[in-house]
Amino acid sequence: PRVESFFHQPTSTWTHVVWDPASAAAAIIDPVLDYDPQAARTSQESVARLARFVDEQQLSVRWILETHAHADHLTAAAVLHELFACPVAIGRGICAVQAHFCQLFELGDTVAKDGSQFQRLLDDGDRLELGEQQIRVMSTPGHTDDSVTYVIGDAAFVGDTLFTPEYGTARCDFPGGSPRRLFHSIQRIYALGDQTRLFLCHDYPASGHSPRPMILVAEQRASNVHVGDGVDEAAFVRMRETRDATLEVPALILPAIQVNIRGGHLPEPGGNGV
């Protein structure tokens, strides 16, 4: 498959457009809705950039895919669902994520906890058609209950499970997170083969370096600071638990989670109409 990646600087997020060259059937993975936290307003510059690219390449968007319900940016899935008239899909673990955060945020019955905000809930081993190619779904929990990896040919879209080798791996201290599950999920990703292209959801490059959207499995195995070759499960769990205890809450977690567990739809207005 061919892949074009778009970096959202304010949230350090990668959005990927992946397509089958033979049919021009495409999927958009982890799209971002622009959000100004000081004004508490959304905008659609990033959506417009994706739409221009899709139009220029004459692609037919068949799927909007979420690797998980993100805590650090708002998803544009609902906007793209309307724009391209195609389904939004996420791992079935979203139901557990909805239940966790509805309790934490005291959302009560304002959010359905059955994943019905999404058009397709995905299980491990599911396959989605993308022209002459298929998207294979791998359940890769640990960061969150709903984390999945999408495998298309030699490309795998891993969400927050792995970052660049120098930055390591995802935190596991959100509700439903587990460093043990994350370790085993990463081993499944490594088993895809050294030349598999791993497309990331984020990069936080050091000063003077450009963000990287893709890393080969071979490079992750050789040099990932958290889970390279030679790191066993016990050592990884100790490291992850120690590190997670020092991390701050993501800056956009309150608006992001409330929007993202709704499939990108904004909450209903309050009594004052806002």
PDB file of C-alpha atoms in Angstrom:
ATOM      1  CA  PRO A   1       0.000   0.000   0.000  1.00  0.00           C
ATOM      2  CA  ARG A   2       0.969   3.612  -0.444  1.00  0.00           C
ATOM      3  CA  VAL A   3       0.977   5.911   2.581  1.00  0.00           C
ATOM      4  CA  GLU A   4       1.041   9.682   3.012  1.00  0.00           C
ATOM      5  CA  SER A   5       1.488  11.008   6.556  1.00  0.00           C
ATOM      6  CA  PHE A   6       0.438  14.406   7.919  1.00  0.00           C
ATOM      7  CA  PHE A   7       1.942  15.857  11.116  1.00  0.00           C
ATOM      8  CA  HIS A   8      -0.196  17.962  13.465  1.00  0.00           C
ATOM      9  CA  GLN A   9       2.347  20.146  15.219  1.00  0.00           C
ATOM     10  CA  PRO A  10       0.210  21.374  18.175  1.00  0.00           C
ATOM     11  CA  THR A  11      -0.404  17.795  19.401  1.00  0.00           C
ATOM     12  CA  SER A  12       2.597  16.037  17.803  1.00  0.00           C
ATOM     13  CA  THR A  13       0.145  13.664  16.105  1.00  0.00           C
ATOM     14  CA  TRP A  14       0.525  11.765  12.834  1.00  0.00           C
ATOM     15  CA  THR A  15      -2.501  11.146  10.622  1.00  0.00           C
ATOM     16  CA  HIS A  16      -2.010   8.610   7.838  1.00  0.00           C
ATOM     17  CA  VAL A  17      -3.759   8.213   4.521  1.00  0.00           C
ATOM     18  CA  VAL A  18      -3.191   4.685   3.207  1.00  0.00           C
ATOM     19  CA  TRP A  19      -4.437   3.445  -0.153  1.00  0.00           C
ATOM     20  CA  ASP A  20      -4.395   0.593  -2.627  1.00  0.00           C
ATOM     21  CA  PRO A  21      -2.675   1.889  -5.795  1.00  0.00           C
ATOM     22  CA  ALA A  22      -4.635  -0.455  -8.050  1.00  0.00           C
ATOM     23  CA  SER A  23      -8.091   0.767  -7.032  1.00  0.00           C
ATOM     24  CA  ALA A  24      -7.406   4.099  -5.234  1.00  0.00           C
ATOM     25  CA  ALA A  25      -9.439   2.785  -2.268  1.00  0.00           C
ATOM     26  CA  ALA A  26      -8.197   4.594   0.841  1.00  0.00           C
ATOM     27  CA  ALA A  27      -8.428   4.685   4.617  1.00  0.00           C
ATOM     28  CA  ILE A  28      -7.672   7.607   6.920  1.00  0.00           C
ATOM     29  CA  ILE A  29      -6.111   6.630  10.247  1.00  0.00           C
ATOM     30  CA  ASP A  30      -6.175   8.773  13.420  1.00  0.00           C
ATOM     31  CA  PRO A  31      -7.438  12.088  11.982  1.00  0.00           C
ATOM     32  CA  VAL A  32      -7.147  15.268  14.070  1.00  0.00           C
ATOM     33  CA  LEU A  33      -9.716  17.976  14.718  1.00  0.00           C
ATOM     34  CA  ASP A  34      -7.986  21.291  15.414  1.00  0.00           C
ATOM     35  CA  TYR A  35      -8.752  22.667  18.870  1.00  0.00           C
ATOM     36  CA  ASP A  36      -7.787  25.916  20.567  1.00  0.00           C
ATOM     37  CA  PRO A  37      -7.883  25.187  24.329  1.00  0.00           C
ATOM     38  CA  GLN A  38      -7.726  28.863  25.294  1.00  0.00           C
ATOM     39  CA  ALA A  39     -10.783  29.742  23.218  1.00  0.00           C
ATOM     40  CA  ALA A  40     -12.370  26.260  23.636  1.00  0.00           C
ATOM     41  CA  ARG A  41     -13.147  26.236  19.917  1.00  0.00           C
ATOM     42  CA  THR A  42     -12.616  23.654  17.205  1.00  0.00           C
ATOM     43  CA  SER A  43     -11.643  24.268  13.580  1.00  0.00           C
ATOM     44  CA  GLN A  44     -10.983  22.119  10.529  1.00  0.00           C
ATOM     45  CA  GLU A  45      -7.688  23.157   8.947  1.00  0.00           C
ATOM     46  CA  SER A  46      -6.309  19.633   9.279  1.00  0.00           C
ATOM     47  CA  VAL A  47      -9.475  18.137   7.799  1.00  0.00           C
ATOM     48  CA  ALA A  48      -9.201  20.504   4.830  1.00  0.00           C
ATOM     49  CA  ARG A  49      -5.587  19.419   4.264  1.00  0.00           C
ATOM     50  CA  LEU A  50      -6.643  15.757   4.157  1.00  0.00           C
ATOM     51  CA  ALA A  51      -9.568  16.519   1.855  1.00  0.00           C
ATOM     52  CA  ARG A  52      -7.301  18.382  -0.579  1.00  0.00           C
ATOM     53  CA  PHE A  53      -4.900  15.451  -0.699  1.00  0.00           C
ATOM     54  CA  VAL A  54      -7.694  12.925  -1.255  1.00  0.00           C
ATOM     55  CA  ASP A  55      -9.044  15.082  -4.087  1.00  0.00           C
ATOM     56  CA  GLU A  56      -5.625  15.612  -5.690  1.00  0.00           C
ATOM     57  CA  GLN A  57      -4.874  11.882  -5.651  1.00  0.00           C
ATOM     58  CA  GLN A  58      -8.421  10.986  -6.754  1.00  0.00           C
ATOM     59  CA  LEU A  59      -8.815   8.565  -3.862  1.00  0.00           C
ATOM     60  CA  SER A  60     -12.020   6.932  -2.678  1.00  0.00           C
ATOM     61  CA  VAL A  61     -12.100   6.940   1.134  1.00  0.00           C
ATOM     62  CA  ARG A  62     -13.659   3.698   2.389  1.00  0.00           C
ATOM     63  CA  TRP A  63     -12.769   3.773   6.094  1.00  0.00           C
ATOM     64  CA  ILE A  64     -11.977   6.150   8.930  1.00  0.00           C
ATOM     65  CA  LEU A  65      -9.920   4.112  11.411  1.00  0.00           C
ATOM     66  CA  GLU A  66      -9.059   4.902  15.008  1.00  0.00           C
ATOM     67  CA  THR A  67      -6.207   3.031  16.672  1.00  0.00           C
ATOM     68  CA  HIS A  68      -7.798   3.898  20.061  1.00  0.00           C
ATOM     69  CA  ALA A  69      -9.681   6.689  21.848  1.00  0.00           C
ATOM     70  CA  HIS A  70      -6.961   9.293  22.165  1.00  0.00           C
ATOM     71  CA  ALA A  71      -6.345  11.397  25.279  1.00  0.00           C
ATOM     72  CA  ASP A  72      -4.088  14.036  23.718  1.00  0.00           C
ATOM     73  CA  HIS A  73      -6.038  15.319  20.712  1.00  0.00           C
ATOM     74  CA  LEU A  74      -9.600  15.518  19.444  1.00  0.00           C
ATOM     75  CA  THR A  75     -10.537  13.189  16.606  1.00  0.00           C
ATOM     76  CA  ALA A  76     -11.955  14.440  13.319  1.00  0.00           C
ATOM     77  CA  ALA A  77     -13.628  11.068  12.686  1.00  0.00           C
ATOM     78  CA  ALA A  78     -17.196  12.395  12.839  1.00  0.00           C
ATOM     79  CA  VAL A  79     -16.406  15.256  10.450  1.00  0.00           C
ATOM     80  CA  LEU A  80     -14.751  12.898   7.950  1.00  0.00           C
ATOM     81  CA  HIS A  81     -17.615  10.411   8.298  1.00  0.00           C
ATOM     82  CA  GLU A  82     -19.974  13.093   7.044  1.00  0.00           C
ATOM     83  CA  LEU A  83     -17.558  14.377   4.404  1.00  0.00           C
ATOM     84  CA  PHE A  84     -16.765  11.019   2.800  1.00  0.00           C
ATOM     85  CA  ALA A  85     -19.908   9.039   3.766  1.00  0.00           C
ATOM     86  CA  CYS A  86     -17.850   6.112   5.026  1.00  0.00           C
ATOM     87  CA  PRO A  87     -17.820   4.186   8.326  1.00  0.00           C
ATOM     88  CA  VAL A  88     -15.712   4.949  11.388  1.00  0.00           C
ATOM     89  CA  ALA A  89     -14.158   1.864  13.005  1.00  0.00           C
ATOM     90  CA  ILE A  90     -12.423   1.269  16.346  1.00  0.00           C
ATOM     91  CA  GLY A  91     -11.511  -1.707  18.528  1.00  0.00           C
ATOM     92  CA  ARG A  92     -14.355  -3.302  20.487  1.00  0.00           C
ATOM     93  CA  GLY A  93     -12.495  -2.422  23.677  1.00  0.00           C
ATOM     94  CA  ILE A  94     -13.950   1.080  23.282  1.00  0.00           C
ATOM     95  CA  CYS A  95     -16.928  -0.149  25.321  1.00  0.00           C
ATOM     96  CA  ALA A  96     -14.678  -0.694  28.367  1.00  0.00           C
ATOM     97  CA  VAL A  97     -12.996   2.675  27.761  1.00  0.00           C
ATOM     98  CA  GLN A  98     -16.392   4.389  27.633  1.00  0.00           C
ATOM     99  CA  ALA A  99     -17.437   2.714  30.882  1.00  0.00           C
ATOM    100  CA  HIS A 100     -14.201   3.723  32.642  1.00  0.00           C
ATOM    101  CA  PHE A 101     -14.315   7.376  31.625  1.00  0.00           C
ATOM    102  CA  CYS A 102     -18.062   7.823  32.021  1.00  0.00           C
ATOM    103  CA  GLN A 103     -17.607   6.841  35.656  1.00  0.00           C
ATOM    104  CA  LEU A 104     -14.471   8.957  36.097  1.00  0.00           C
ATOM    105  CA  PHE A 105     -16.017  12.067  34.500  1.00  0.00           C
ATOM    106  CA  GLU A 106     -19.497  11.416  35.971  1.00  0.00           C
ATOM    107  CA  LEU A 107     -21.090  11.496  32.518  1.00  0.00           C
ATOM    108  CA  GLY A 108     -23.981   9.294  33.601  1.00  0.00           C
ATOM    109  CA  ASP A 109     -26.296   8.282  30.780  1.00  0.00           C
ATOM    110  CA  THR A 110     -25.197  11.075  28.435  1.00  0.00           C
ATOM    111  CA  VAL A 111     -22.847   8.654  26.645  1.00  0.00           C
ATOM    112  CA  ALA A 112     -23.860   5.192  25.438  1.00  0.00           C
ATOM    113  CA  LYS A 113     -21.337   2.591  26.600  1.00  0.00           C
ATOM    114  CA  ASP A 114     -21.890   0.078  23.810  1.00  0.00           C
ATOM    115  CA  GLY A 115     -19.729   1.622  21.086  1.00  0.00           C
ATOM    116  CA  SER A 116     -22.801   2.605  19.077  1.00  0.00           C
ATOM    117  CA  GLN A 117     -21.238   5.991  18.234  1.00  0.00           C
ATOM    118  CA  PHE A 118     -19.017   4.066  15.756  1.00  0.00           C
ATOM    119  CA  GLN A 119     -20.213   2.287  12.634  1.00  0.00           C
ATOM    120  CA  ARG A 120     -17.938  -0.742  13.129  1.00  0.00           C
ATOM    121  CA  LEU A 121     -16.417  -2.332  16.245  1.00  0.00           C
ATOM    122  CA  LEU A 122     -13.384  -4.474  15.483  1.00  0.00           C
ATOM    123  CA  ASP A 123     -12.138  -7.722  16.961  1.00  0.00           C
ATOM    124  CA  ASP A 124      -8.739  -9.372  16.715  1.00  0.00           C
ATOM    125  CA  GLY A 125      -8.412 -11.063  13.325  1.00  0.00           C
ATOM    126  CA  ASP A 126     -11.108  -9.043  11.567  1.00  0.00           C
ATOM    127  CA  ARG A 127     -10.402  -8.107   7.962  1.00  0.00           C
ATOM    128  CA  LEU A 128     -11.620  -5.024   6.119  1.00  0.00           C
ATOM    129  CA  GLU A 129     -11.623  -4.650   2.355  1.00  0.00           C
ATOM    130  CA  LEU A 130      -9.477  -1.904   0.831  1.00  0.00           C
ATOM    131  CA  GLY A 131      -9.720  -2.327  -2.905  1.00  0.00           C
ATOM    132  CA  GLU A 132      -7.512  -5.246  -3.903  1.00  0.00           C
ATOM    133  CA  GLN A 133      -5.896  -5.307  -0.452  1.00  0.00           C
ATOM    134  CA  GLN A 134      -7.135  -6.163   3.015  1.00  0.00           C
ATOM    135  CA  ILE A 135      -6.732  -4.475   6.381  1.00  0.00           C
ATOM    136  CA  ARG A 136      -6.046  -7.037   9.115  1.00  0.00           C
ATOM    137  CA  VAL A 137      -6.970  -6.026  12.651  1.00  0.00           C
ATOM    138  CA  MET A 138      -4.613  -6.943  15.498  1.00  0.00           C
ATOM    139  CA  SER A 139      -5.738  -6.320  19.050  1.00  0.00           C
ATOM    140  CA  THR A 140      -2.765  -4.669  20.813  1.00  0.00           C
ATOM    141  CA  PRO A 141      -4.017  -3.528  24.251  1.00  0.00           C
ATOM    142  CA  GLY A 142      -1.883  -2.248  27.099  1.00  0.00           C
ATOM    143  CA  HIS A 143      -1.900   1.493  26.547  1.00  0.00           C
ATOM    144  CA  THR A 144      -5.714   1.290  26.497  1.00  0.00           C
ATOM    145  CA  ASP A 145      -8.320  -1.467  26.316  1.00  0.00           C
ATOM    146  CA  ASP A 146      -9.303  -0.524  22.777  1.00  0.00           C
ATOM    147  CA  SER A 147      -5.852  -0.246  21.183  1.00  0.00           C
ATOM    148  CA  VAL A 148      -5.568  -1.992  17.827  1.00  0.00           C
ATOM    149  CA  THR A 149      -2.958  -2.197  15.085  1.00  0.00           C
ATOM    150  CA  TYR A 150      -3.990  -2.144  11.424  1.00  0.00           C
ATOM    151  CA  VAL A 151      -1.844  -4.322   9.147  1.00  0.00           C
ATOM    152  CA  ILE A 152      -1.978  -3.732   5.385  1.00  0.00           C
ATOM    153  CA  GLY A 153       0.658  -5.589   3.391  1.00  0.00           C
ATOM    154  CA  ASP A 154       4.062  -4.571   4.773  1.00  0.00           C
ATOM    155  CA  ALA A 155       2.607  -1.600   6.702  1.00  0.00           C
ATOM    156  CA  ALA A 156       1.325  -1.623  10.291  1.00  0.00           C
ATOM    157  CA  PHE A 157      -0.346   1.352  11.964  1.00  0.00           C
ATOM    158  CA  VAL A 158       0.430   0.949  15.669  1.00  0.00           C
ATOM    159  CA  GLY A 159      -1.212   3.943  17.347  1.00  0.00           C
ATOM    160  CA  ASP A 160       0.431   4.831  20.666  1.00  0.00           C
ATOM    161  CA  THR A 161       1.766   1.315  21.336  1.00  0.00           C
ATOM    162  CA  LEU A 162       5.245   2.260  20.119  1.00  0.00           C
ATOM    163  CA  PHE A 163       6.968   5.598  19.609  1.00  0.00           C
ATOM    164  CA  THR A 164      10.307   6.308  17.938  1.00  0.00           C
ATOM    165  CA  PRO A 165      13.145   4.170  19.377  1.00  0.00           C
ATOM    166  CA  GLU A 166      14.598   7.052  21.379  1.00  0.00           C
ATOM    167  CA  TYR A 167      11.204   7.838  22.990  1.00  0.00           C
ATOM    168  CA  GLY A 168      10.155   4.268  23.715  1.00  0.00           C
ATOM    169  CA  THR A 169       6.635   3.072  24.442  1.00  0.00           C
ATOM    170  CA  ALA A 170       3.180   4.199  25.511  1.00  0.00           C
ATOM    171  CA  ARG A 171       2.128   4.919  29.080  1.00  0.00           C
ATOM    172  CA  CYS A 172      -0.077   2.318  30.776  1.00  0.00           C
ATOM    173  CA  ASP A 173      -1.640   4.282  33.651  1.00  0.00           C
ATOM    174  CA  PHE A 174      -4.946   5.149  32.000  1.00  0.00           C
ATOM    175  CA  PRO A 175      -8.014   3.155  33.103  1.00  0.00           C
ATOM    176  CA  GLY A 176      -7.648  -0.351  31.701  1.00  0.00           C
ATOM    177  CA  GLY A 177      -3.947   0.088  30.935  1.00  0.00           C
ATOM    178  CA  SER A 178      -1.486  -2.721  31.631  1.00  0.00           C
ATOM    179  CA  PRO A 179       2.282  -2.851  31.053  1.00  0.00           C
ATOM    180  CA  ARG A 180       2.153  -6.647  30.839  1.00  0.00           C
ATOM    181  CA  ARG A 181      -0.440  -6.545  28.102  1.00  0.00           C
ATOM    182  CA  LEU A 182       1.533  -3.820  26.332  1.00  0.00           C
ATOM    183  CA  PHE A 183       4.708  -5.934  26.395  1.00  0.00           C
ATOM    184  CA  HIS A 184       2.925  -8.873  24.767  1.00  0.00           C
ATOM    185  CA  SER A 185       1.237  -6.590  22.229  1.00  0.00           C
ATOM    186  CA  ILE A 186       4.629  -5.241  21.190  1.00  0.00           C
ATOM    187  CA  GLN A 187       5.970  -8.768  20.757  1.00  0.00           C
ATOM    188  CA  ARG A 188       3.072  -9.464  18.361  1.00  0.00           C
ATOM    189  CA  ILE A 189       4.033  -6.371  16.384  1.00  0.00           C
ATOM    190  CA  TYR A 190       7.702  -7.389  16.282  1.00  0.00           C
ATOM    191  CA  ALA A 191       6.657 -10.822  14.996  1.00  0.00           C
ATOM    192  CA  LEU A 192       5.347  -9.154  11.818  1.00  0.00           C
ATOM    193  CA  GLY A 193       8.951  -9.181  10.572  1.00  0.00           C
ATOM    194  CA  ASP A 194      11.985  -6.900  10.551  1.00  0.00           C
ATOM    195  CA  GLN A 195      11.092  -5.137   7.296  1.00  0.00           C
ATOM    196  CA  THR A 196       7.545  -4.265   8.349  1.00  0.00           C
ATOM    197  CA  ARG A 197       6.936  -0.524   8.260  1.00  0.00           C
ATOM    198  CA  LEU A 198       5.520   0.699  11.576  1.00  0.00           C
ATOM    199  CA  PHE A 199       3.551   3.921  11.189  1.00  0.00           C
ATOM    200  CA  LEU A 200       3.365   5.891  14.442  1.00  0.00           C
ATOM    201  CA  CYS A 201       0.648   8.070  15.922  1.00  0.00           C
ATOM    202  CA  HIS A 202       3.035  10.528  17.576  1.00  0.00           C
ATOM    203  CA  ASP A 203       6.588  11.768  17.589  1.00  0.00           C
ATOM    204  CA  TYR A 204       8.258  14.164  20.017  1.00  0.00           C
ATOM    205  CA  PRO A 205      11.616  14.793  18.319  1.00  0.00           C
ATOM    206  CA  ALA A 206      14.559  16.405  20.027  1.00  0.00           C
ATOM    207  CA  SER A 207      15.374  19.976  19.067  1.00  0.00           C
ATOM    208  CA  GLY A 208      16.754  20.182  15.554  1.00  0.00           C
ATOM    209  CA  HIS A 209      15.270  16.876  14.425  1.00  0.00           C
ATOM    210  CA  SER A 210      12.267  16.345  12.170  1.00  0.00           C
ATOM    211  CA  PRO A 211       9.386  14.131  13.321  1.00  0.00           C
ATOM    212  CA  ARG A 212       9.390  10.609  11.892  1.00  0.00           C
ATOM    213  CA  PRO A 213       6.136   8.953  10.783  1.00  0.00           C
ATOM    214  CA  MET A 214       7.555   5.472  10.175  1.00  0.00           C
ATOM    215  CA  ILE A 215      10.121   3.096  11.730  1.00  0.00           C
ATOM    216  CA  LEU A 216      11.033  -0.421  10.610  1.00  0.00           C
ATOM    217  CA  VAL A 217      10.542  -3.273  13.086  1.00  0.00           C
ATOM    218  CA  ALA A 218      14.271  -4.014  12.786  1.00  0.00           C
ATOM    219  CA  GLU A 219      15.173  -0.557  14.125  1.00  0.00           C
ATOM    220  CA  GLN A 220      12.710  -0.823  16.993  1.00  0.00           C
ATOM    221  CA  ARG A 221      14.087  -4.214  18.025  1.00  0.00           C
ATOM    222  CA  ALA A 222      17.667  -2.956  17.818  1.00  0.00           C
ATOM    223  CA  SER A 223      17.355   0.383  19.587  1.00  0.00           C
ATOM    224  CA  ASN A 224      14.022   1.031  21.311  1.00  0.00           C
ATOM    225  CA  VAL A 225      15.031   2.381  24.728  1.00  0.00           C
ATOM    226  CA  HIS A 226      12.166   0.619  26.521  1.00  0.00           C
ATOM    227  CA  VAL A 227      11.622  -2.627  24.677  1.00  0.00           C
ATOM    228  CA  GLY A 228      14.527  -3.465  22.414  1.00  0.00           C
ATOM    229  CA  ASP A 229      15.946  -6.980  22.082  1.00  0.00           C
ATOM    230  CA  GLY A 230      17.110  -8.324  25.424  1.00  0.00           C
ATOM    231  CA  VAL A 231      14.471  -6.557  27.548  1.00  0.00           C
ATOM    232  CA  ASP A 232      12.292  -9.144  29.283  1.00  0.00           C
ATOM    233  CA  GLU A 233       8.721  -8.758  30.517  1.00  0.00           C
ATOM    234  CA  ALA A 234       9.596  -8.229  34.190  1.00  0.00           C
ATOM    235  CA  ALA A 235      12.126  -5.500  33.410  1.00  0.00           C
ATOM    236  CA  PHE A 236       9.704  -3.772  31.069  1.00  0.00           C
ATOM    237  CA  VAL A 237       6.895  -3.815  33.639  1.00  0.00           C
ATOM    238  CA  ARG A 238       9.191  -2.354  36.332  1.00  0.00           C
ATOM    239  CA  MET A 239      10.362   0.393  34.007  1.00  0.00           C
ATOM    240  CA  ARG A 240       6.863   1.251  32.784  1.00  0.00           C
ATOM    241  CA  GLU A 241       5.316   1.378  36.274  1.00  0.00           C
ATOM    242  CA  THR A 242       8.162   3.554  37.587  1.00  0.00           C
ATOM    243  CA  ARG A 243       8.027   5.911  34.609  1.00  0.00           C
ATOM    244  CA  ASP A 244       4.242   6.183  34.534  1.00  0.00           C
ATOM    245  CA  ALA A 245       4.208   7.305  38.170  1.00  0.00           C
ATOM    246  CA  THR A 246       6.128  10.446  37.118  1.00  0.00           C
ATOM    247  CA  LEU A 247       4.056  11.456  34.082  1.00  0.00           C
ATOM    248  CA  GLU A 248       1.699  14.420  34.030  1.00  0.00           C
ATOM    249  CA  VAL A 249      -1.889  14.154  32.835  1.00  0.00           C
ATOM    250  CA  PRO A 250      -2.174  14.981  29.090  1.00  0.00           C
ATOM    251  CA  ALA A 251      -3.066  18.635  28.635  1.00  0.00           C
ATOM    252  CA  LEU A 252      -6.169  17.959  26.510  1.00  0.00           C
ATOM    253  CA  ILE A 253      -7.460  14.849  28.271  1.00  0.00           C
ATOM    254  CA  LEU A 254     -10.748  16.404  29.460  1.00  0.00           C
ATOM    255  CA  PRO A 255     -11.998  17.666  26.087  1.00  0.00           C
ATOM    256  CA  ALA A 256     -10.290  14.894  24.094  1.00  0.00           C
ATOM    257  CA  ILE A 257     -11.752  11.931  25.964  1.00  0.00           C
ATOM    258  CA  GLN A 258     -15.254  13.409  26.109  1.00  0.00           C
ATOM    259  CA  VAL A 259     -15.243  13.919  22.337  1.00  0.00           C
ATOM    260  CA  ASN A 260     -13.343  10.790  21.341  1.00  0.00           C
ATOM    261  CA  ILE A 261     -15.444   8.256  23.254  1.00  0.00           C
ATOM    262  CA  ARG A 262     -18.384   9.756  21.340  1.00  0.00           C
ATOM    263  CA  GLY A 263     -16.741   8.953  18.006  1.00  0.00           C
ATOM    264  CA  GLY A 264     -15.758  12.572  17.450  1.00  0.00           C
ATOM    265  CA  HIS A 265     -19.176  14.081  18.141  1.00  0.00           C
ATOM    266  CA  LEU A 266     -19.264  17.044  20.508  1.00  0.00           C
ATOM    267  CA  PRO A 267     -21.274  16.716  23.718  1.00  0.00           C
ATOM    268  CA  GLU A 268     -24.792  18.156  23.711  1.00  0.00           C
ATOM    269  CA  PRO A 269     -24.941  21.872  24.616  1.00  0.00           C
ATOM    270  CA  GLY A 270     -25.416  22.745  28.273  1.00  0.00           C
ATOM    271  CA  GLY A 271     -28.323  24.666  29.749  1.00  0.00           C
ATOM    272  CA  ASN A 272     -26.783  27.928  28.543  1.00  0.00           C
ATOM    273  CA  GLY A 273     -26.637  26.666  24.960  1.00  0.00           C
ATOM    274  CA  VAL A 274     -22.819  26.276  24.891  1.00  0.00           C
TER     275      VAL A 274
END
